[in-house]
Coordinates of C-alpha atoms and ligand atoms in Angstrom, one line a residue:
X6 CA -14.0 4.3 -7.2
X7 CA -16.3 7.1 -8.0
X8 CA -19.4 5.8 -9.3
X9 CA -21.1 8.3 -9.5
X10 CA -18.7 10.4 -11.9
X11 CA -18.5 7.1 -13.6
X12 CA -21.9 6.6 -14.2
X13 CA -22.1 10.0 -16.1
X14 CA -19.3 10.1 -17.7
X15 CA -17.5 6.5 -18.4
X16 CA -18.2 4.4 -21.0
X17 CA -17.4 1.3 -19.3
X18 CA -20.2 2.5 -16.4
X19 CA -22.3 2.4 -19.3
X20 CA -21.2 -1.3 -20.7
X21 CA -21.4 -2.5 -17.0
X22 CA -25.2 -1.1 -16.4
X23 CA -25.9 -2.8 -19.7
X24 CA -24.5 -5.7 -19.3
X25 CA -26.2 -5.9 -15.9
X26 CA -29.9 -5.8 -17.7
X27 CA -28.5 -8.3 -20.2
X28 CA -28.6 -11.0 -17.3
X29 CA -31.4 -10.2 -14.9
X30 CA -31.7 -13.5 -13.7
X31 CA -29.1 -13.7 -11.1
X32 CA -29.4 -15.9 -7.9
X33 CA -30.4 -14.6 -5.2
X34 CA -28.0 -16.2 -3.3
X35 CA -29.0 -18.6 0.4
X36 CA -26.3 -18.5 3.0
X37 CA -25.5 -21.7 1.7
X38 CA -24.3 -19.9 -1.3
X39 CA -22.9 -17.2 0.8
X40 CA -19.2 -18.5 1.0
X41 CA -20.1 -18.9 4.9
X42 CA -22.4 -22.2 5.8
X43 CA -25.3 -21.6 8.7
X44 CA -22.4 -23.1 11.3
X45 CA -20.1 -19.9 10.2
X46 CA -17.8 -21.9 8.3
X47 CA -16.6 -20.5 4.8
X48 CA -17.4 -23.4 2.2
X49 CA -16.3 -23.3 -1.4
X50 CA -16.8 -19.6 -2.3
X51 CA -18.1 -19.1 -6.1
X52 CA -16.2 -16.5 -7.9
X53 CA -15.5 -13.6 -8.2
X54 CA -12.6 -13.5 -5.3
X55 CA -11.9 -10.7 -4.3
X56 CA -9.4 -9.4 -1.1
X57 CA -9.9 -5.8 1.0
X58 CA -7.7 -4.0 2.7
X59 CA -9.6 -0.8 4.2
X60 CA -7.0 1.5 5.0
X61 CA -6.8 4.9 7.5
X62 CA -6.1 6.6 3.5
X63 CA -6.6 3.8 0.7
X64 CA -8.5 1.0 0.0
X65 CA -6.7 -1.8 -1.5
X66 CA -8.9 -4.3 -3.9
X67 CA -7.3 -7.3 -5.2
X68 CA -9.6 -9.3 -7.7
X69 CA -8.4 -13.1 -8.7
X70 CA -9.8 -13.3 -12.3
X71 CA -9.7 -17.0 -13.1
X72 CA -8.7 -18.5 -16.2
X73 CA -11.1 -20.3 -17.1
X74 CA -14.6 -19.2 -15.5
X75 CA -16.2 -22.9 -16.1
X76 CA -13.3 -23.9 -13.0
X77 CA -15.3 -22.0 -10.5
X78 CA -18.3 -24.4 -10.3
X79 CA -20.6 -21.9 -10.6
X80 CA -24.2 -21.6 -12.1
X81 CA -24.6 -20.4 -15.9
X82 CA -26.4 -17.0 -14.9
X83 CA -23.3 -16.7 -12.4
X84 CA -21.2 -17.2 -14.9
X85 CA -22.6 -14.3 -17.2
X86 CA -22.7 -11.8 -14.3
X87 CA -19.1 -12.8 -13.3
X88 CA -17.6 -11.8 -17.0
X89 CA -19.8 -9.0 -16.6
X90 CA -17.7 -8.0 -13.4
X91 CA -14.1 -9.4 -15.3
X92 CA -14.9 -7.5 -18.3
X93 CA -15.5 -4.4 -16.4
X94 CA -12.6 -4.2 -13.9
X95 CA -9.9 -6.0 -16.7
X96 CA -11.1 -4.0 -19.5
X97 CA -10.3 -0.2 -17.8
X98 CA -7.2 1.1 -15.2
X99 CA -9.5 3.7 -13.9
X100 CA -12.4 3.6 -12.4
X101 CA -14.5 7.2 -11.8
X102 CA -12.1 9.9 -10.6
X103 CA -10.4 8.2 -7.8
X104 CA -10.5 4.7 -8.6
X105 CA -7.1 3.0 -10.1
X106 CA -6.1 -0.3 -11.3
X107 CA -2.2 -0.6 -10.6
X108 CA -1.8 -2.5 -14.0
X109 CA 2.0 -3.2 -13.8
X110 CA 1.8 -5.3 -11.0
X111 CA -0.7 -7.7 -12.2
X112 CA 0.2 -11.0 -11.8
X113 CA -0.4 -13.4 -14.3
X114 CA -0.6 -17.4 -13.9
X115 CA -0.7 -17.5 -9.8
X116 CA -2.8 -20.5 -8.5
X117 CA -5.2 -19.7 -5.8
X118 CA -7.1 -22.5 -4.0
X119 CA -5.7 -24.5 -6.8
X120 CA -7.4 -22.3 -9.8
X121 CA -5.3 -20.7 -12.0
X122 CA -6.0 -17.0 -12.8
X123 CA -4.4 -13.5 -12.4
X124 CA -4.4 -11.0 -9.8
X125 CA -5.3 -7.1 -10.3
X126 CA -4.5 -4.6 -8.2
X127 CA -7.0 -1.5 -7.9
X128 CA -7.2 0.8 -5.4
X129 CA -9.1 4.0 -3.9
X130 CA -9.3 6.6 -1.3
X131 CA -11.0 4.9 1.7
X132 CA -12.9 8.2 1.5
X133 CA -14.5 6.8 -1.1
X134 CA -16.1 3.8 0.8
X135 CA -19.8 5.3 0.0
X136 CA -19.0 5.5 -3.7
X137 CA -17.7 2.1 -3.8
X138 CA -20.4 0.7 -2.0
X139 CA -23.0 2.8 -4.0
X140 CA -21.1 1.8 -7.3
X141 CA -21.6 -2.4 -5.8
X142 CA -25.1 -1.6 -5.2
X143 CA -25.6 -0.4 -9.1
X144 CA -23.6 -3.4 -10.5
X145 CA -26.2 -5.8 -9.1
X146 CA -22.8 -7.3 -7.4
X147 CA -24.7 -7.7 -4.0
X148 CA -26.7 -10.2 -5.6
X149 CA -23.5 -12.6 -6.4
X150 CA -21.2 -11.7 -4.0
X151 CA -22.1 -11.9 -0.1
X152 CA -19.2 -12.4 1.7
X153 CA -16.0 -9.9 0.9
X154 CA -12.8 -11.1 3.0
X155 CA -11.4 -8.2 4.7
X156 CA -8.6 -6.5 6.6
X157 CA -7.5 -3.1 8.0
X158 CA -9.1 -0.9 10.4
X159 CA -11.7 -0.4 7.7
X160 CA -13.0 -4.0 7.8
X161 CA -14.4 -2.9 11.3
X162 CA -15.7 0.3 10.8
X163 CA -17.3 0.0 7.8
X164 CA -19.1 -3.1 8.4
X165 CA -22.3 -2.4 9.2
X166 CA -22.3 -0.4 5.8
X167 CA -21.9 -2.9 3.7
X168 CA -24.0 -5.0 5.4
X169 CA -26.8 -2.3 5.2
X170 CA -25.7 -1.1 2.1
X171 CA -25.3 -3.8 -0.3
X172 CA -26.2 -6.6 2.2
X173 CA -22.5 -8.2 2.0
X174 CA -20.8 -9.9 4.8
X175 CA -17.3 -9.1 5.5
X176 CA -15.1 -12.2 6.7
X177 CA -12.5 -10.2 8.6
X178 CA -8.9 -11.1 8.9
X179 CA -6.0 -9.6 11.1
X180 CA -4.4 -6.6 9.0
X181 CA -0.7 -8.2 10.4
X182 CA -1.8 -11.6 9.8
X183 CA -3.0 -11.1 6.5
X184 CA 0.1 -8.6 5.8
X185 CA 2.1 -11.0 6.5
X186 CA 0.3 -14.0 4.5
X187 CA 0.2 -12.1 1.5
X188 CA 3.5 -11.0 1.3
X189 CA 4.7 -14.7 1.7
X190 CA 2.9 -15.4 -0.8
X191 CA 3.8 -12.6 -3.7
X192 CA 7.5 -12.8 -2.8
X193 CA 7.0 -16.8 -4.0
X194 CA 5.5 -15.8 -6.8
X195 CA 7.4 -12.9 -8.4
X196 CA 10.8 -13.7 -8.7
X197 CA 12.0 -9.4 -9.0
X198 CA 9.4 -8.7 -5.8
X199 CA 12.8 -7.7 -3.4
X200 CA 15.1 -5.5 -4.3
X201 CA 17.1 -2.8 -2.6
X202 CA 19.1 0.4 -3.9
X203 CA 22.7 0.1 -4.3
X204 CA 24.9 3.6 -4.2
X205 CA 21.7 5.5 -3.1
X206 CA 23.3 8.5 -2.7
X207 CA 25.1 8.6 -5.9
X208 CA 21.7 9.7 -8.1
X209 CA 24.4 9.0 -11.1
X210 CA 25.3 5.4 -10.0
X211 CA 21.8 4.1 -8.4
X212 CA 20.1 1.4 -9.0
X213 CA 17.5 -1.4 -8.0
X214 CA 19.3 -4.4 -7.5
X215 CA 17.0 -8.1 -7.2
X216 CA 17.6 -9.4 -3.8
X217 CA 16.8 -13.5 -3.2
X218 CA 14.4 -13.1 -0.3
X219 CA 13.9 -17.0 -0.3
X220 CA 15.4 -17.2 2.9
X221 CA 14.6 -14.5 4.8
X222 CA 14.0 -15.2 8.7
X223 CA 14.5 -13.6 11.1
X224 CA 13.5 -9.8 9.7
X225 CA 11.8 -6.6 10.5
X226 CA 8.8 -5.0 8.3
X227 CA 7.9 -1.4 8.6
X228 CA 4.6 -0.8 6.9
X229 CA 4.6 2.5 6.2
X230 CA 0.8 3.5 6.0
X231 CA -1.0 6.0 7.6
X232 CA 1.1 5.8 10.5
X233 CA 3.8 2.9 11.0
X234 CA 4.0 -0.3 12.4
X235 CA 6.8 -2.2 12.9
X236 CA 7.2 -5.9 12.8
X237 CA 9.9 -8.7 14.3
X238 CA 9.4 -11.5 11.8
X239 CA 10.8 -14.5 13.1
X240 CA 9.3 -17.3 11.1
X241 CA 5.8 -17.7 9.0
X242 CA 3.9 -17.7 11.4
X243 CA 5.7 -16.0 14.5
X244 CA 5.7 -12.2 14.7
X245 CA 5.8 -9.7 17.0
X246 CA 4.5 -5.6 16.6
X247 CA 8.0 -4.3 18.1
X248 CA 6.9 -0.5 17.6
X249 CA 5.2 1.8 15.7
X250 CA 4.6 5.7 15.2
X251 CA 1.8 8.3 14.4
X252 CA 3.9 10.2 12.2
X253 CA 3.9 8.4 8.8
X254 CA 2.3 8.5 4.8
X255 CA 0.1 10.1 6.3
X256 CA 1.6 12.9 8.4
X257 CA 4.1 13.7 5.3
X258 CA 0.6 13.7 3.1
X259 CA -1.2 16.0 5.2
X260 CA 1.6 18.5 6.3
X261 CA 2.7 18.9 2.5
X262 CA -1.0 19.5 2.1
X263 CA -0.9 22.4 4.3
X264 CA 2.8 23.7 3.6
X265 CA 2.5 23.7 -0.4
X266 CA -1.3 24.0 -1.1
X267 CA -1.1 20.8 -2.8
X268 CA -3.9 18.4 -3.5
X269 CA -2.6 15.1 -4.1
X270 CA 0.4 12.4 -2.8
X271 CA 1.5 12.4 -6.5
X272 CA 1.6 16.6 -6.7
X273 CA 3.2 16.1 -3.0
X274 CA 6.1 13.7 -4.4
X275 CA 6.6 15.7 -7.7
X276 CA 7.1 19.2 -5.5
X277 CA 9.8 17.3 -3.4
X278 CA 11.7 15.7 -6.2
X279 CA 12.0 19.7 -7.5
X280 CA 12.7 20.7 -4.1
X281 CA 15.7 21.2 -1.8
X282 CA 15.6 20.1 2.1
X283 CA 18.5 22.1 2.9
X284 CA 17.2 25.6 2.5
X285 CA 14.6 24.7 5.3
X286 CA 16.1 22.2 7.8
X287 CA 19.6 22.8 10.0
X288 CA 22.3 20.5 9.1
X289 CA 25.6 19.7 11.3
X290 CA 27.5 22.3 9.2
X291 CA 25.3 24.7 10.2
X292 CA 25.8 24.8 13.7
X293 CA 29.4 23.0 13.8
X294 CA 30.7 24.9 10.3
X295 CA 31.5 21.2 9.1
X296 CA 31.4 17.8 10.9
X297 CA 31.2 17.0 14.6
X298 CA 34.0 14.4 14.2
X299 CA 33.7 13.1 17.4
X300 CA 30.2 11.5 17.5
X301 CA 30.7 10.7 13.6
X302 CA 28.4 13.2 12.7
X303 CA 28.5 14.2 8.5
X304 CA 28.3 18.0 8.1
X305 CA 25.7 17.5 5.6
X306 CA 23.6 15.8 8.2
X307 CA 20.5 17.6 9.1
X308 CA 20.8 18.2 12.6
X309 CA 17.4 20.0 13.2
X310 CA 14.5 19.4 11.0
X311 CA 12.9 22.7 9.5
X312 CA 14.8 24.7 12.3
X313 CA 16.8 26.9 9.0
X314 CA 13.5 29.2 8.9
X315 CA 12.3 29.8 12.9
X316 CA 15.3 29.2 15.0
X317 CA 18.1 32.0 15.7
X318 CA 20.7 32.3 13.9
X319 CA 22.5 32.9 10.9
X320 CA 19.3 31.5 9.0
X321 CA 16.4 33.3 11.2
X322 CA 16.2 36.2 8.3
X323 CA 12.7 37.1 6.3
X324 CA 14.6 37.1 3.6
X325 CA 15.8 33.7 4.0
X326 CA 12.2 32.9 4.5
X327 CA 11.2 34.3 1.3
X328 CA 13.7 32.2 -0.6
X329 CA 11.8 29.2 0.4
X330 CA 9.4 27.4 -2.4
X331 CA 6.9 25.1 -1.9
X332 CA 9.0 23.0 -3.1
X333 CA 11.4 23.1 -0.9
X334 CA 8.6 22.7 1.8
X335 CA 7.6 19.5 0.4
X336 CA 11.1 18.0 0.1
X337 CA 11.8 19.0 3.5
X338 CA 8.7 17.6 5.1
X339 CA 9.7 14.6 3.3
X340 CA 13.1 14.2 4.4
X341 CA 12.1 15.1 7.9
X342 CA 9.4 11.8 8.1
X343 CA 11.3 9.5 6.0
X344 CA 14.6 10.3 8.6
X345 CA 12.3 9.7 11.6
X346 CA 11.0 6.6 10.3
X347 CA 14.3 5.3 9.4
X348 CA 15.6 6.3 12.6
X349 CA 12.8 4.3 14.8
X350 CA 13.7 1.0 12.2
X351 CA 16.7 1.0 12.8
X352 CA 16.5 1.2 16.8
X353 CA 13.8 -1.8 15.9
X354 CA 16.7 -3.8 14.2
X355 CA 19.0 -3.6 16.6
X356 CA 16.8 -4.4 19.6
X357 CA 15.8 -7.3 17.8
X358 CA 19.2 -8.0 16.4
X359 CA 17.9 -8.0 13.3
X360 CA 20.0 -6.7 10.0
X361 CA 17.3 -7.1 7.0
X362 CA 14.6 -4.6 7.3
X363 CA 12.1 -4.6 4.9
X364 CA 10.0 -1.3 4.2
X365 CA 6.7 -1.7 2.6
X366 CA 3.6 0.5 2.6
X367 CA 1.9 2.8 0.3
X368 CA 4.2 5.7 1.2
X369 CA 6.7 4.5 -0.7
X370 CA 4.8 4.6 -3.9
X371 CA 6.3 6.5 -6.6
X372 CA 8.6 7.5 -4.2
X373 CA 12.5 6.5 -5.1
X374 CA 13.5 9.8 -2.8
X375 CA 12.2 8.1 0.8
X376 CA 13.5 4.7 -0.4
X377 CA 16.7 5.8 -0.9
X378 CA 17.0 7.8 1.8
X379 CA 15.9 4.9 3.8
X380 CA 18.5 2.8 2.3
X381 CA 21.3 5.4 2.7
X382 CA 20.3 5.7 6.2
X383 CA 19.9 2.0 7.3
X384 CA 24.1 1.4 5.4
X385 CA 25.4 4.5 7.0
X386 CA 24.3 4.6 10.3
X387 CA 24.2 0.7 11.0
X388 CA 27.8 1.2 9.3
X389 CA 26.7 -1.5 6.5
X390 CA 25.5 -4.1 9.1
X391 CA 21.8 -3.5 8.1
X392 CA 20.2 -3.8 4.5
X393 CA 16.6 -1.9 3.4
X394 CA 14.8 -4.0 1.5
X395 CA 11.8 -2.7 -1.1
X396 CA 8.6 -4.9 -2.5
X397 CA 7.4 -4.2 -5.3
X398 CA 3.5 -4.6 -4.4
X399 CA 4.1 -2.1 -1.6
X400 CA 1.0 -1.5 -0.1
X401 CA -1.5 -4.4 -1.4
X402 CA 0.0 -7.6 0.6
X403 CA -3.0 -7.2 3.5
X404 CA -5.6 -7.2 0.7
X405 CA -3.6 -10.3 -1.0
X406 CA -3.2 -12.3 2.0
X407 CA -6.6 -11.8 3.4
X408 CA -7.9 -13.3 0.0
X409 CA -5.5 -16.0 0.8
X410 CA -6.8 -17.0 4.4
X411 CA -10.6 -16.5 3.3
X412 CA -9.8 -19.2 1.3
X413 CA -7.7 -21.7 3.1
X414 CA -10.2 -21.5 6.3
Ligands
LIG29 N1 -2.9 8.0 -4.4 C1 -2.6 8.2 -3.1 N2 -3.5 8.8 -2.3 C2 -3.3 9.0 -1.0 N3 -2.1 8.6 -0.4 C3 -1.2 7.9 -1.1 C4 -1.4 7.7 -2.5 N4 -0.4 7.0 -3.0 C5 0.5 6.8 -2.0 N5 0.0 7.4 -0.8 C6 0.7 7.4 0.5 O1 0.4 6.1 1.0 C7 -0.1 6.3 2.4 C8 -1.1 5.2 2.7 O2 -0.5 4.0 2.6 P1 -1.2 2.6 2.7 O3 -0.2 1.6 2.8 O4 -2.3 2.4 1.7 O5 -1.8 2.8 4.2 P2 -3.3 2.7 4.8 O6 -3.6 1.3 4.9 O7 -3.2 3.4 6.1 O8 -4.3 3.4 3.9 C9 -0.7 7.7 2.4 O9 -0.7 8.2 3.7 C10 0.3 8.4 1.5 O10 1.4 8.8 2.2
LIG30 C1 -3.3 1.8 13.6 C2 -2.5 1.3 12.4 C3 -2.1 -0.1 12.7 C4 -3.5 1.3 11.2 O1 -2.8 0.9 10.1 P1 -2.7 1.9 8.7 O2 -4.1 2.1 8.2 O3 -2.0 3.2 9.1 O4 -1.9 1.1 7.7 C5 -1.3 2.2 12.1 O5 -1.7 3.5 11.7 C6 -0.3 2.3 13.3 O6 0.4 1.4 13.6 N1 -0.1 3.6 13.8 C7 0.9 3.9 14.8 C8 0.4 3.8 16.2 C9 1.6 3.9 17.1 O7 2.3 2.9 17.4 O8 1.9 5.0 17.6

């Protein structure tokens, strides 16, 4: 969220600031208020609820909006300030230049801490944190809120800002933990949350299928972030982090960045989906002039990722070079990270003896070309033994389940 673009420019900045002089009395609120008692506890946390998850790239914000306000035992003044705050964050899907409510994946009539209520999904570049923090300090919201739960690596490091800042607490809870809460609880509550792809590499004859994930121990979750991790799931509560890698969202965000010139994850995906991996990388065919039977290797296989434009050969030609678009680039960088990851999963599965793998993570956003390449890879190579699994909510369980445990402690 971008404050201070919005400040200048969007009307609803303009509705919030006034409806913030509307009610100048707010509390100022006494740690007893604070959602954490002076023994450290959390007590009964007046509204607004809202659940972090400070990313390496984006913040995830989910906001429980209650149905009925009055539930929430809180004081008239709060009351005002807190429709002031619903109104504001209900009412738009952007939010300055950066920020973004993901409106189809609201969920309507969930039950939290036994109020009923929906849940909105916004997120922003973690870039962004002294915006956001500067846009909380405008809003007045320091003065109503005090304790934010929160997860990811972010919940750390910014800490002491928004302590300084806009003198809120952060209750911090175990990105895995809370990863894992969350998506408990959203899989429970949306009936189409899992699906997977079947005939994913048939672009004529693919399709999202629903998959009943009711039952779903033992599996593996890779959360593809900024980098990966990798987690054996063996019951609600028992987990393991089997693995991980560096090269993830992030990697294929900033090397498209630097191949193609381009600016954003959304110009990143839109180059690849025009592009074509196979006039940068090396496949089988390339080097065998068709399959290597033997070792079941596909001639269409890419055998060396982005090896077509520096390696000898056949391919090692300016003018091959020259035929390359940026495009191309993108596509190929995002083959070459999607592969890798799906490579290390699998490896994951099997040394877990695991067979339902379950890829989640903001990479995946808007991004049907990694998730079915994930799921073509997963079929072919664990030769239909192993099934990729897809969320919907992709990237905001942490945020979800953080609110959860801030409110069950
Ligand atoms: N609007 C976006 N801006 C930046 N990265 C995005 C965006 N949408 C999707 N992504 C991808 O999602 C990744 C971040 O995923 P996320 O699950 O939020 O991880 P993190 O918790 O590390 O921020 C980025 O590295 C990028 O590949
Ligand atoms: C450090 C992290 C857990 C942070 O999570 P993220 O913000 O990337 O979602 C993740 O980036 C990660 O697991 N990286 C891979 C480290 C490794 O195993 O090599």
């Amino acid at each position: 969220m971008a404050p201070h673009s919005c400040k200048s420019s969007c009307q609803v900045d303009a509705t919030m600031s006034k409806e913030n002089e509307d009610t100048p009395n707010l509390p100022n609120k006494t740690s007893d208020m604070n959602g954490i008692d002076s023994n450290g506890l959390i007590d009964n946390l007046s509204m607004p609820w809202f659940g972090m998850d400070i990313g390496g790239t984006l913040c995830k914000l989910v906001y429980f909006e209650p149905k009925d306000l009055s539930e929430c035992e809180s004081s008239a003044s709060e009351v005002e300030t807190l429709r002031n705050i619903r109104r504001y964050l209900t009412k738009n899907s952007a939010y300055g230049k950066t920020g973004h409510r993901d409106i189809h994946l609201q969920m309507d009539n969930v039950t939290v801490k036994g109020v009923s209520g929906t849940l909105h999904f916004i997120r922003f570049p973690t870039s962004e944190m002294k915006n956001f923090l500067d846009l909380a300090k405008y809003k007045g919201m320091a003065k109503l809120v005090t304790t934010v739960c929160a997860t990811g690596g972010g919940a750390y490091k910014f800490e002491e800002d928004f302590k300084r800042e806009v003198n809120m607490k952060l209750a911090k809870f175990d990105e895995f933990d809370s990863l894992l809460k969350g998506l408990q609880y959203i899989d429970k509550n949306n009936p189409s949350e899992c699906y997977y792809w079947a005939n994913p590499t048939e672009p004529s004859k693919c399709f999202k299928v629903n998959h009943d994930f009711s039952h779903p121990y033992p599996f593996l979750i890779v959360n593809i972030g900024s980098g990966v991790s990798v987690l054996a799931v063996y019951s609600a509560t028992n987990y393991r982090r089997v693995s991980g890698t560096s090269i993830g969202g992030g990697t294929f965000l900033g090397l498209c960045c630097l191949l193609t010139g381009c600016n954003t994850f959304e110009e990143a995906i839109e180059l690849a989906a025009e592009g074509d991996n196979t006039h940068v990388d090396k496949l089988v065919k390339d080097i065998y002039g068709g399959d290597y039977q033997r070792f079941g290797l596909p001639g269409d296989l890419v055998a060396s990722s982005f090896s077509a434009l520096c390696s000898f050969g056949q391919m090692n030609s300016r003018e091959k070079r020259s035929k390359v678009s940026r495009q191309d680039l993108a596509r190929a960088t995002l083959v070459t990270i999607t592969n890798n990851i799906g490579s290390i999963a699998r490896m994951c599965a099997t040394q877990e003896k695991i067979d339902r793998v379950v890829f989640i993570g903001n990479f995946l956003r808007v991004n049907p070309i990694a998730m079915k390449l994930l799921a073509y890879a997963m079929d072919y190579w664990s030769k239909g033994t192993m099934k990729a699994l897809f969320l919907e909510h992709e990237g905001y369980f942490g945020a979800v389940g953080c609110l959860l445990q801030f409110h069950e402690a």
